[in-house]
Short mmCIF file of C-alpha atoms in Angstrom, two decimals:
data_model
loop_
_atom_site.label_atom_id
_atom_site.label_comp_id
_atom_site.label_asym_id
_atom_site.label_seq_id
_atom_site.Cartn_x
_atom_site.Cartn_y
_atom_site.Cartn_z
CA MET A 64 -36.10 -115.00 9.78
CA SER A 65 -37.69 -111.85 7.37
CA GLU A 66 -39.39 -108.77 8.52
CA GLY A 67 -42.21 -110.67 6.38
CA ASN A 68 -42.43 -113.52 8.83
CA SER A 69 -40.93 -111.77 12.36
CA GLY A 70 -40.88 -108.61 12.16
CA TYR A 71 -44.77 -106.67 12.00
CA THR A 72 -46.77 -108.56 14.80
CA ARG A 73 -48.91 -106.30 16.81
CA ARG A 74 -46.80 -107.22 20.10
CA ARG A 75 -43.74 -106.46 18.69
CA LEU A 76 -44.89 -102.87 16.94
CA ILE A 77 -46.68 -101.81 19.97
CA GLN A 78 -43.14 -102.40 21.86
CA THR A 79 -41.43 -100.22 18.98
CA GLY A 80 -44.25 -97.95 19.20
CA THR A 81 -43.61 -97.18 23.02
CA ALA A 82 -40.17 -97.75 22.90
CA GLY A 83 -40.26 -94.53 20.10
CA ALA A 84 -42.62 -92.90 22.31
CA VAL A 85 -40.48 -93.60 25.77
CA ALA A 86 -37.61 -92.15 23.64
CA ALA A 87 -39.02 -89.25 22.27
CA GLY A 88 -39.99 -87.78 26.02
CA LEU A 89 -43.17 -89.26 26.43
CA GLY A 90 -43.23 -91.42 29.03
CA THR A 91 -40.61 -89.98 31.94
CA ALA A 92 -41.19 -87.99 34.39
CA GLY A 93 -39.20 -85.22 36.61
CA SER A 94 -39.66 -81.15 36.15
CA ALA A 95 -37.04 -81.24 33.67
CA GLU A 96 -39.45 -83.28 31.45
CA GLY A 97 -42.28 -81.13 32.58
CA ARG A 98 -40.71 -77.48 31.35
CA LYS A 99 -40.14 -79.69 28.05
CA ARG A 100 -43.85 -80.39 27.67
CA ARG A 101 -44.91 -76.88 27.90
CA ARG A 102 -42.91 -76.32 24.86
CA PRO A 103 -44.41 -77.20 21.67
CA ARG A 104 -42.49 -79.91 19.35
CA LYS A 105 -42.72 -78.07 16.29
CA ALA A 106 -42.26 -79.15 12.54
CA ASP A 107 -42.71 -78.37 9.00
CA VAL A 108 -46.04 -80.64 9.20
CA ILE A 109 -47.69 -82.08 11.57
CA VAL A 110 -50.09 -85.07 10.18
CA VAL A 111 -52.81 -86.39 12.38
CA GLY A 112 -53.34 -90.21 11.74
CA ALA A 113 -50.83 -93.16 11.05
CA GLY A 114 -53.03 -95.25 8.98
CA TYR A 115 -51.91 -95.55 4.72
CA ALA A 116 -53.23 -91.78 4.13
CA GLY A 117 -51.25 -90.01 6.74
CA LEU A 118 -48.18 -91.59 7.05
CA THR A 119 -47.94 -91.67 2.86
CA ALA A 120 -48.67 -87.83 3.32
CA ALA A 121 -45.92 -87.85 5.75
CA TYR A 122 -43.28 -89.63 3.82
CA ARG A 123 -43.69 -87.59 1.10
CA VAL A 124 -43.23 -84.48 3.12
CA ALA A 125 -39.72 -86.12 4.86
CA ARG A 126 -38.58 -87.21 1.32
CA LYS A 127 -39.25 -83.51 -0.18
CA GLY A 128 -36.77 -82.78 3.37
CA LYS A 129 -39.18 -80.87 4.84
CA SER A 130 -39.52 -82.26 9.50
CA VAL A 131 -42.55 -83.63 10.09
CA ILE A 132 -44.42 -84.98 13.06
CA VAL A 133 -47.13 -87.83 13.09
CA LEU A 134 -49.51 -88.59 15.76
CA GLU A 135 -51.82 -91.37 15.74
CA ALA A 136 -54.42 -92.17 18.39
CA ARG A 137 -53.48 -95.52 18.53
CA ASP A 138 -51.13 -97.79 19.93
CA ARG A 139 -49.56 -98.89 17.02
CA VAL A 140 -49.85 -97.55 13.21
CA GLY A 141 -51.39 -98.74 10.01
CA GLY A 142 -55.25 -97.32 10.78
CA ARG A 143 -58.05 -99.75 9.14
CA THR A 144 -55.16 -102.18 8.54
CA LEU A 145 -54.51 -104.43 10.98
CA ASN A 146 -52.17 -107.76 10.42
CA HIS A 147 -53.55 -110.70 12.96
CA VAL A 148 -50.12 -113.07 13.01
CA LEU A 149 -50.54 -116.42 13.32
CA PRO A 150 -47.68 -119.42 14.41
CA GLY A 151 -44.84 -119.56 12.25
CA GLY A 152 -44.97 -115.76 10.81
CA LYS A 153 -48.16 -116.11 8.81
CA TRP A 154 -50.63 -114.27 9.14
CA SER A 155 -54.56 -112.88 8.10
CA GLU A 156 -56.03 -109.86 7.97
CA LEU A 157 -58.35 -107.73 10.17
CA GLY A 158 -58.91 -104.96 8.59
CA ALA A 159 -58.38 -104.12 4.53
CA THR A 160 -56.72 -106.89 2.32
CA PHE A 161 -57.59 -106.64 -1.20
CA VAL A 162 -55.88 -104.48 -4.11
CA GLY A 163 -56.62 -104.82 -7.82
CA PRO A 164 -55.75 -103.42 -11.02
CA THR A 165 -55.67 -99.64 -11.73
CA GLN A 166 -55.40 -98.85 -7.73
CA ASP A 167 -51.92 -98.14 -9.17
CA ARG A 168 -51.11 -95.85 -5.97
CA VAL A 169 -50.75 -98.54 -3.74
CA LEU A 170 -49.66 -101.20 -6.06
CA ALA A 171 -46.65 -98.58 -6.76
CA LEU A 172 -46.12 -97.95 -2.81
CA MET A 173 -46.10 -101.70 -2.12
CA LYS A 174 -43.16 -101.54 -4.31
CA GLU A 175 -41.62 -98.68 -3.72
CA THR A 176 -42.12 -100.41 0.47
CA GLY A 177 -40.65 -103.98 -1.24
CA VAL A 178 -44.47 -105.71 -0.24
CA LYS A 179 -45.28 -108.47 -2.72
CA ARG A 180 -48.24 -109.17 -4.33
CA PHE A 181 -49.61 -112.93 -4.79
CA SER A 182 -53.01 -113.78 -6.47
CA THR A 183 -56.65 -114.30 -3.44
CA TYR A 184 -57.36 -117.61 -4.44
CA ASP A 185 -60.22 -118.22 -6.93
CA THR A 186 -59.91 -121.64 -8.88
CA GLY A 187 -63.04 -123.54 -8.84
CA ASP A 188 -66.55 -122.10 -8.28
CA ASN A 189 -68.31 -119.78 -6.12
CA VAL A 190 -71.90 -120.61 -3.98
CA TYR A 191 -74.80 -118.97 -4.18
CA HIS A 192 -76.91 -119.87 -0.87
CA ALA A 193 -80.02 -118.52 -1.29
CA GLY A 194 -84.00 -119.42 0.02
CA GLY A 195 -82.16 -122.47 1.73
CA MET A 196 -80.57 -123.56 -2.03
CA ASN A 197 -76.82 -123.80 -3.30
CA GLN A 198 -75.84 -122.66 -6.39
CA ARG A 199 -72.23 -123.19 -7.53
CA PHE A 200 -71.22 -120.80 -10.32
CA SER A 201 -67.88 -119.59 -11.74
CA ASP A 202 -66.47 -116.27 -11.87
CA THR A 203 -65.56 -116.56 -15.39
CA SER A 204 -69.15 -116.49 -16.40
CA PRO A 205 -70.06 -112.69 -18.10
CA PHE A 206 -72.03 -112.42 -14.74
CA GLY A 207 -68.47 -112.40 -13.07
CA SER A 208 -68.65 -112.35 -9.62
CA ALA A 209 -72.53 -112.22 -9.34
CA PRO A 210 -74.52 -115.13 -9.46
CA PRO A 211 -76.61 -116.22 -12.64
CA ASP A 212 -79.81 -116.96 -10.50
CA PRO A 213 -82.38 -117.02 -13.31
CA THR A 214 -84.40 -115.73 -10.59
CA THR A 215 -82.33 -112.80 -10.85
CA ALA A 216 -80.60 -112.75 -14.28
CA ALA A 217 -82.41 -110.32 -16.04
CA ASP A 218 -82.60 -107.71 -12.88
CA VAL A 219 -78.44 -107.80 -12.51
CA ALA A 220 -77.86 -107.36 -16.19
CA LEU A 221 -80.27 -104.24 -16.84
CA VAL A 222 -79.02 -102.82 -13.33
CA VAL A 223 -75.81 -103.17 -13.74
CA GLU A 224 -75.86 -101.52 -17.21
CA ARG A 225 -77.53 -98.74 -16.28
CA LEU A 226 -75.45 -98.08 -12.95
CA ASP A 227 -72.45 -98.27 -15.21
CA MET A 228 -73.54 -96.25 -17.56
CA MET A 229 -75.02 -93.42 -15.60
CA SER A 230 -71.78 -93.54 -13.60
CA THR A 231 -69.51 -91.96 -16.60
CA SER A 232 -71.36 -88.90 -16.40
CA VAL A 233 -70.39 -88.67 -12.56
CA PRO A 234 -66.97 -86.31 -12.09
CA PRO A 235 -65.08 -88.34 -9.72
CA ASP A 236 -63.26 -85.37 -8.83
CA ALA A 237 -67.00 -83.30 -8.40
CA PRO A 238 -69.79 -85.60 -7.93
CA TRP A 239 -71.77 -83.02 -7.08
CA THR A 240 -71.35 -81.23 -10.36
CA ALA A 241 -72.78 -84.18 -12.78
CA GLN A 242 -75.82 -82.94 -14.36
CA ASN A 243 -78.44 -84.91 -12.95
CA ALA A 244 -76.82 -84.19 -9.27
CA ASP A 245 -79.60 -83.11 -7.86
CA ASP A 246 -82.13 -85.75 -8.57
CA TRP A 247 -80.01 -88.71 -7.96
CA ASP A 248 -78.77 -87.50 -4.44
CA ALA A 249 -82.55 -86.92 -3.32
CA GLN A 250 -82.92 -90.57 -3.86
CA THR A 251 -81.62 -93.65 -1.82
CA LEU A 252 -79.68 -96.81 -4.43
CA TYR A 253 -82.73 -98.85 -2.42
CA SER A 254 -85.41 -96.86 -4.30
CA TRP A 255 -83.79 -96.24 -7.79
CA VAL A 256 -83.29 -99.94 -7.74
CA LYS A 257 -86.44 -101.04 -6.63
CA GLN A 258 -88.05 -98.62 -9.26
CA ASN A 259 -85.88 -99.47 -12.32
CA SER A 260 -85.92 -103.59 -11.80
CA SER A 261 -88.71 -106.30 -10.88
CA GLY A 262 -88.40 -105.15 -7.37
CA SER A 263 -88.85 -109.19 -6.46
CA LYS A 264 -87.87 -110.37 -2.88
CA GLN A 265 -84.74 -112.40 -4.63
CA PHE A 266 -83.15 -109.54 -6.38
CA MET A 267 -83.39 -106.89 -3.55
CA ASN A 268 -81.83 -109.91 -0.97
CA LEU A 269 -79.36 -109.55 -3.72
CA VAL A 270 -78.86 -106.11 -3.80
CA GLN A 271 -78.68 -106.02 0.11
CA ILE A 272 -75.65 -108.96 -0.62
CA ALA A 273 -74.07 -106.44 -2.10
CA THR A 274 -74.15 -103.66 -0.47
CA GLU A 275 -73.45 -104.88 2.73
CA PRO A 276 -69.64 -105.77 2.32
CA ILE A 277 -68.90 -103.09 0.06
CA PHE A 278 -70.03 -100.37 2.10
CA GLY A 279 -70.96 -101.75 5.78
CA ALA A 280 -74.65 -100.27 5.28
CA GLU A 281 -77.61 -101.20 3.11
CA ALA A 282 -79.12 -99.71 0.16
CA ARG A 283 -81.66 -97.87 2.05
CA ASP A 284 -78.62 -96.15 3.96
CA ILE A 285 -76.80 -94.65 0.54
CA SER A 286 -77.84 -91.81 -1.96
CA LEU A 287 -78.21 -93.07 -5.82
CA LEU A 288 -75.15 -90.34 -6.54
CA PHE A 289 -72.92 -91.26 -4.20
CA THR A 290 -73.03 -94.95 -5.52
CA LEU A 291 -72.49 -93.68 -8.92
CA PHE A 292 -69.89 -91.87 -7.21
CA TYR A 293 -68.20 -94.70 -6.22
CA ILE A 294 -68.29 -96.46 -9.61
CA ALA A 295 -67.11 -94.10 -10.89
CA ALA A 296 -64.24 -93.94 -8.17
CA SER A 297 -63.40 -97.22 -9.28
CA GLY A 298 -60.92 -96.87 -11.85
CA ASN A 299 -58.17 -94.53 -12.62
CA GLU A 300 -57.35 -91.57 -15.13
CA GLN A 301 -57.02 -93.67 -18.28
CA ASN A 302 -59.82 -96.16 -17.22
CA PRO A 303 -63.29 -95.55 -16.33
CA GLY A 304 -64.30 -97.42 -13.02
CA THR A 305 -67.37 -100.06 -13.32
CA PHE A 306 -69.73 -101.41 -10.82
CA GLU A 307 -68.10 -104.67 -11.46
CA ARG A 308 -64.02 -103.93 -10.49
CA ASN A 309 -65.85 -103.19 -7.14
CA PHE A 310 -67.68 -106.28 -6.93
CA ASP A 311 -64.75 -109.04 -9.03
CA THR A 312 -62.30 -110.68 -7.56
CA ARG A 313 -61.00 -111.59 -11.16
CA GLY A 314 -60.04 -108.16 -12.35
CA GLY A 315 -61.85 -106.88 -9.61
CA GLY A 316 -60.35 -105.26 -6.60
CA GLN A 317 -60.46 -108.09 -4.98
CA GLN A 318 -57.67 -109.73 -7.44
CA TRP A 319 -54.32 -109.94 -4.88
CA ARG A 320 -53.26 -109.50 -1.56
CA MET A 321 -49.95 -108.28 -0.27
CA LEU A 322 -47.11 -110.78 0.93
CA GLY A 323 -47.10 -109.93 4.68
CA GLY A 324 -50.23 -108.52 5.34
CA THR A 325 -52.13 -105.26 4.36
CA GLN A 326 -50.76 -103.73 7.64
CA LEU A 327 -46.87 -104.07 6.40
CA VAL A 328 -46.54 -101.23 4.26
CA PRO A 329 -47.80 -98.82 6.62
CA ILE A 330 -45.08 -100.38 9.29
CA ARG A 331 -42.36 -100.18 6.59
CA LEU A 332 -43.25 -96.57 5.76
CA ALA A 333 -43.33 -95.90 9.73
CA LYS A 334 -39.76 -97.86 9.86
CA ARG A 335 -38.47 -95.65 7.37
CA LEU A 336 -40.12 -92.34 9.05
CA GLY A 337 -37.92 -93.51 12.16
CA HIS A 338 -39.69 -93.20 16.14
CA ARG A 339 -38.57 -89.98 16.88
CA ARG A 340 -41.17 -88.65 14.28
CA ILE A 341 -44.29 -90.71 15.29
CA PHE A 342 -46.38 -90.02 18.39
CA LEU A 343 -48.81 -93.00 19.01
CA ASN A 344 -51.04 -93.24 21.90
CA SER A 345 -51.34 -89.13 21.30
CA PRO A 346 -54.76 -88.50 19.64
CA ALA A 347 -55.23 -85.04 18.50
CA ARG A 348 -57.52 -83.02 20.80
CA ARG A 349 -57.56 -79.49 19.19
CA ILE A 350 -56.14 -77.60 16.62
CA VAL A 351 -55.34 -74.03 16.89
CA GLN A 352 -54.58 -72.08 13.65
CA SER A 353 -52.45 -68.40 13.49
CA HIS A 354 -51.07 -66.23 11.27
CA GLY A 355 -48.16 -68.06 12.84
CA GLY A 356 -48.77 -71.72 12.14
CA VAL A 357 -51.06 -74.22 13.30
CA HIS A 358 -51.00 -75.88 16.95
CA VAL A 359 -51.52 -79.67 17.95
CA HIS A 360 -52.91 -80.32 21.32
CA THR A 361 -52.88 -83.81 22.55
CA ASP A 362 -53.82 -85.10 26.17
CA ARG A 363 -49.77 -84.28 26.90
CA LEU A 364 -48.43 -82.42 24.24
CA THR A 365 -48.30 -80.00 22.13
CA PHE A 366 -47.01 -79.53 18.52
CA HIS A 367 -46.49 -76.58 16.14
CA GLY A 368 -45.69 -76.52 12.41
CA LYS A 369 -46.65 -74.87 9.35
CA ARG A 370 -49.58 -76.95 8.27
CA VAL A 371 -51.36 -79.95 9.30
CA ILE A 372 -52.86 -82.72 7.45
CA VAL A 373 -55.76 -84.48 9.10
CA ALA A 374 -55.66 -88.26 7.79
CA VAL A 375 -58.43 -90.01 10.08
CA PRO A 376 -62.35 -90.60 9.04
CA PRO A 377 -64.75 -87.83 8.86
CA PRO A 378 -66.59 -88.67 12.02
CA LEU A 379 -63.35 -88.71 14.07
CA ALA A 380 -61.86 -85.31 12.31
CA GLY A 381 -65.40 -84.08 13.44
CA ARG A 382 -64.60 -85.05 17.16
CA ILE A 383 -61.77 -82.62 16.65
CA ARG A 384 -61.91 -78.93 18.19
CA TYR A 385 -60.88 -76.38 15.54
CA ASP A 386 -59.86 -72.86 16.50
CA PRO A 387 -61.25 -70.68 15.10
CA LEU A 388 -64.05 -72.77 14.24
CA LEU A 389 -64.21 -74.42 10.87
CA PRO A 390 -66.92 -73.27 8.11
CA GLN A 391 -70.60 -74.57 8.19
CA ASN A 392 -70.66 -77.10 5.25
CA ARG A 393 -67.03 -78.34 6.10
CA ASP A 394 -68.17 -78.91 9.87
CA GLN A 395 -71.79 -80.20 8.79
CA LEU A 396 -70.43 -82.71 6.11
CA THR A 397 -68.42 -84.81 8.62
CA GLN A 398 -71.77 -84.67 10.88
CA ARG A 399 -73.91 -86.84 7.76
CA MET A 400 -70.79 -88.92 6.75
CA PRO A 401 -71.37 -91.82 9.45
CA MET A 402 -69.04 -94.84 8.94
CA GLY A 403 -70.04 -98.43 7.60
CA THR A 404 -71.02 -100.93 9.97
CA LEU A 405 -68.85 -103.87 9.56
CA ILE A 406 -67.63 -107.20 10.90
CA LYS A 407 -65.23 -109.75 9.93
CA ALA A 408 -65.12 -113.04 10.76
CA GLU A 409 -62.22 -115.66 10.21
CA ILE A 410 -62.51 -119.59 10.71
CA PHE A 411 -59.66 -120.95 10.54
CA TYR A 412 -59.01 -124.94 9.29
CA ASP A 413 -55.94 -127.35 9.13
CA LYS A 414 -56.03 -127.20 5.46
CA PRO A 415 -58.56 -125.42 2.78
CA PHE A 416 -60.80 -128.21 2.69
CA TRP A 417 -63.58 -127.05 0.27
CA ARG A 418 -60.67 -126.65 -2.22
CA GLU A 419 -60.53 -130.43 -2.43
CA ASP A 420 -64.45 -130.01 -3.42
CA GLY A 421 -63.67 -127.79 -6.12
CA LEU A 422 -64.28 -124.37 -4.43
CA THR A 423 -63.27 -120.90 -4.17
CA GLY A 424 -64.30 -119.88 -0.60
CA GLN A 425 -65.82 -117.28 -2.21
CA PHE A 426 -70.14 -117.22 -1.54
CA LEU A 427 -73.00 -114.84 -0.85
CA SER A 428 -75.52 -115.73 1.19
CA ASP A 429 -79.32 -114.41 1.89
CA GLU A 430 -79.20 -115.88 5.44
CA GLY A 431 -76.81 -116.00 8.28
CA PRO A 432 -74.44 -113.58 9.34
CA ILE A 433 -72.41 -113.82 6.46
CA SER A 434 -73.20 -112.13 3.26
CA ALA A 435 -70.08 -112.74 1.12
CA SER A 436 -66.82 -115.15 1.75
CA PHE A 437 -62.84 -115.34 0.61
CA ASP A 438 -60.48 -117.80 1.18
CA ILE A 439 -57.44 -115.44 2.14
CA THR A 440 -55.34 -119.24 3.12
CA PRO A 441 -51.56 -118.35 3.31
CA PRO A 442 -49.89 -118.73 0.39
CA ASP A 443 -48.61 -121.95 1.46
CA GLY A 444 -51.69 -123.36 2.05
CA LYS A 445 -51.92 -123.72 5.97
CA PRO A 446 -53.86 -123.04 8.07
CA GLY A 447 -57.15 -122.92 5.89
CA ILE A 448 -59.52 -119.70 6.26
CA ILE A 449 -61.94 -118.26 5.21
CA MET A 450 -62.79 -114.55 6.29
CA GLY A 451 -66.79 -113.55 6.09
CA PHE A 452 -67.77 -110.10 5.63
CA ILE A 453 -70.70 -109.32 8.47
CA GLY A 454 -72.16 -105.53 7.32
CA GLY A 455 -75.07 -103.02 8.07
CA ASP A 456 -78.51 -104.91 9.63
CA ARG A 457 -77.16 -108.59 9.17
CA ALA A 458 -74.05 -106.26 12.16
CA ARG A 459 -75.72 -104.58 13.90
CA VAL A 460 -78.02 -107.81 14.95
CA PHE A 461 -74.84 -110.09 15.09
CA GLN A 462 -73.17 -107.63 17.74
CA ALA A 463 -76.33 -107.95 20.45
CA THR A 464 -75.84 -111.80 19.97
CA PRO A 465 -74.25 -113.37 22.86
CA ALA A 466 -70.76 -114.54 21.42
CA ARG A 467 -71.41 -118.00 22.06
CA GLN A 468 -74.48 -117.59 19.91
CA ARG A 469 -72.84 -116.06 17.33
CA ARG A 470 -70.03 -118.41 16.85
CA GLN A 471 -72.51 -120.80 16.11
CA GLN A 472 -74.15 -118.84 13.69
CA VAL A 473 -71.45 -118.92 11.70
CA LEU A 474 -70.24 -122.19 11.82
CA SER A 475 -74.25 -123.20 10.94
CA GLU A 476 -74.00 -120.72 8.10
CA LEU A 477 -70.77 -122.62 6.26
CA GLN A 478 -71.79 -125.93 7.36
CA LYS A 479 -74.56 -125.78 4.91
CA ILE A 480 -72.31 -124.48 2.11
CA PHE A 481 -69.51 -126.32 2.36
CA GLY A 482 -70.68 -129.65 4.46
CA ASP A 483 -70.10 -130.71 8.33
CA ARG A 484 -66.30 -130.26 8.58
CA ALA A 485 -66.89 -126.81 8.06
CA LEU A 486 -68.64 -126.87 12.17
CA HIS A 487 -65.34 -128.54 13.48
CA PRO A 488 -62.66 -124.88 13.06
CA LYS A 489 -58.97 -125.03 15.08
CA GLN A 490 -60.14 -121.48 15.52
CA TYR A 491 -63.15 -118.73 15.57
CA LEU A 492 -61.98 -115.28 15.80
CA GLU A 493 -64.43 -111.94 14.65
CA PHE A 494 -63.40 -107.88 14.83
CA SER A 495 -65.79 -105.52 15.20
CA TRP A 496 -64.36 -102.30 13.86
CA VAL A 497 -66.95 -100.36 15.07
CA THR A 498 -66.24 -101.16 18.78
CA GLN A 499 -62.81 -99.82 17.89
CA THR A 500 -62.97 -96.03 19.51
CA TRP A 501 -60.32 -94.31 17.22
CA THR A 502 -61.87 -95.89 13.57
CA ARG A 503 -65.63 -96.47 15.22
CA GLY A 504 -66.85 -98.58 11.83
CA CYS A 505 -65.65 -99.84 8.75
CA PRO A 506 -65.27 -100.01 5.75
CA VAL A 507 -65.83 -96.31 4.44
CA SER A 508 -67.68 -93.00 5.89
CA VAL A 509 -71.30 -93.73 4.16
CA LEU A 510 -73.14 -90.46 2.50
CA GLY A 511 -77.11 -90.49 2.74
CA PRO A 512 -79.25 -88.46 -0.43
CA GLY A 513 -78.40 -84.13 0.04
CA THR A 514 -74.43 -84.65 1.50
CA LEU A 515 -72.67 -84.69 -1.37
CA VAL A 516 -74.68 -82.17 -3.07
CA GLY A 517 -75.47 -79.92 -0.42
CA PHE A 518 -71.79 -80.24 0.98
CA GLY A 519 -69.60 -82.42 -0.99
CA ALA A 520 -67.57 -79.39 -2.07
CA ALA A 521 -65.58 -79.21 1.56
CA ILE A 522 -64.59 -82.38 1.32
CA ARG A 523 -60.62 -82.26 -0.06
CA LYS A 524 -61.27 -78.02 0.48
CA PRO A 525 -58.40 -76.66 2.70
CA VAL A 526 -59.31 -74.77 5.65
CA GLY A 527 -56.28 -72.37 6.35
CA ARG A 528 -53.59 -74.16 7.50
CA ILE A 529 -55.44 -77.40 7.48
CA HIS A 530 -55.46 -79.89 4.61
CA TRP A 531 -57.42 -83.11 4.68
CA ALA A 532 -56.79 -87.17 4.24
CA GLY A 533 -57.90 -89.86 4.31
CA THR A 534 -59.61 -92.48 1.84
CA GLU A 535 -63.02 -90.68 2.02
CA THR A 536 -60.81 -87.63 0.52
CA SER A 537 -60.28 -89.45 -2.80
CA THR A 538 -61.04 -88.60 -6.02
CA TYR A 539 -59.86 -92.78 -7.17
CA TRP A 540 -60.61 -95.69 -5.32
CA ASN A 541 -62.27 -94.35 -2.72
CA GLY A 542 -62.68 -96.20 0.27
CA TYR A 543 -59.43 -98.01 -0.60
CA MET A 544 -55.96 -98.72 0.17
CA ASP A 545 -55.65 -96.91 -3.07
CA GLY A 546 -57.32 -94.57 -1.82
CA ALA A 547 -56.06 -93.68 0.95
CA VAL A 548 -52.64 -93.47 -0.51
CA ARG A 549 -53.90 -91.28 -3.28
CA SER A 550 -55.01 -88.60 -0.59
CA GLY A 551 -51.76 -88.97 1.11
CA GLU A 552 -49.92 -87.60 -1.68
CA ARG A 553 -52.26 -84.66 -2.79
CA ALA A 554 -52.00 -83.31 0.60
CA ALA A 555 -48.48 -83.54 0.65
CA ALA A 556 -48.23 -81.76 -2.43
CA GLU A 557 -50.65 -79.16 -0.69
CA VAL A 558 -48.61 -78.62 1.75
CA LEU A 559 -45.37 -78.91 0.37
CA ALA A 560 -46.73 -75.88 -2.20
CA HIS A 561 -46.85 -73.68 0.83
CA ILE A 562 -43.57 -74.67 2.76
#
């Protein structure tokens, strides 16, 4: 059976990682081993974090003939990607799921690691559930994945057009330098939309439906400048970003999926690096810089390198102890970049029955836990899987609800969209990234008013021998897998220039 069908299950990955840790000297006892542990393990570059960013950086460094060690706090690689393995070698994703046009670097890395793509199911109509009513619509209309609701259509057209236009004046590599940065970073997305639209309840609900899955946050939580940067970043050097590219399936960031699941790329990168270079269950606790290099301390071992790349979410980077202390602006920045609040619900059926009714499986809803959904059925059509995003306020309320009621709330919402067959799934699964110790939320760090203008310039600036990676540091496709890959490649180039 191919690797794509059997070689990347979480159990096997953990077993492989554990074996690698033992082979590297983490799992044996005795006085001789104790003496070894007191001697730092050495490499040219130490990478903290084995997600897309960290493994990309490590792989690029290793390809240039330099030695590298990767430290990962979890018992697996992949970061914010996580495959859920199904019978028969099939999969679903509990983390990042989609890729799309202009995401050049992750698409190139997929090709390099032999991971193929296939189209997200998008045949038929989407559903907009609002005010207790269902409205079917096609994403081939001028509105794309936004519903052509007559009560909100004028507002959607006006606000999206203005946001896209304003974003063209925001440099993706330095949004804090935009001409209107001070004004835009002094207000929230919510306050700006309220002042520049009808402000109707229906439209403000639709704004909430958009921000919850994209950011894991409410419009009141994020600054207008951060929103404009996010839009500007959803492109590449040749194609300016647009709001639609974040939101749409067809032509947008949700157009394709990876055959074998999104965790397959980091698993293959890890295999190419080799288990002796990767230390699982090894959270970096302290980073000490000196003229002779940098020491990274974990609970059991110390590692020495010429440079270190910290490739973890900013809130987690801020929990590491640094000696000497980080500059004030860098330290303050990580305190102002909380992770979004996002839960994924996945509901499994014998088959994707909604397709028989001419539906894509994609819906937007102003009631119930799920704000937006996708059909993530495997390519062969079985089992049928609906994946729903539960973000922001909805996620916080949902998380505080007893498990049995949570399941019932989700199925009740699906019944309103897809009919009674939705009440009888084969399996129900939910995954909260907020409860993951080494992530603390998803999909991305969110920036409130004042953060970009006051502290944004520190996001990528090296601190001595410390370099920063992670999707939040990317100039393009910030918050996406492509942004993570870009950041890893940039950080690798930085350290290679110094060693």
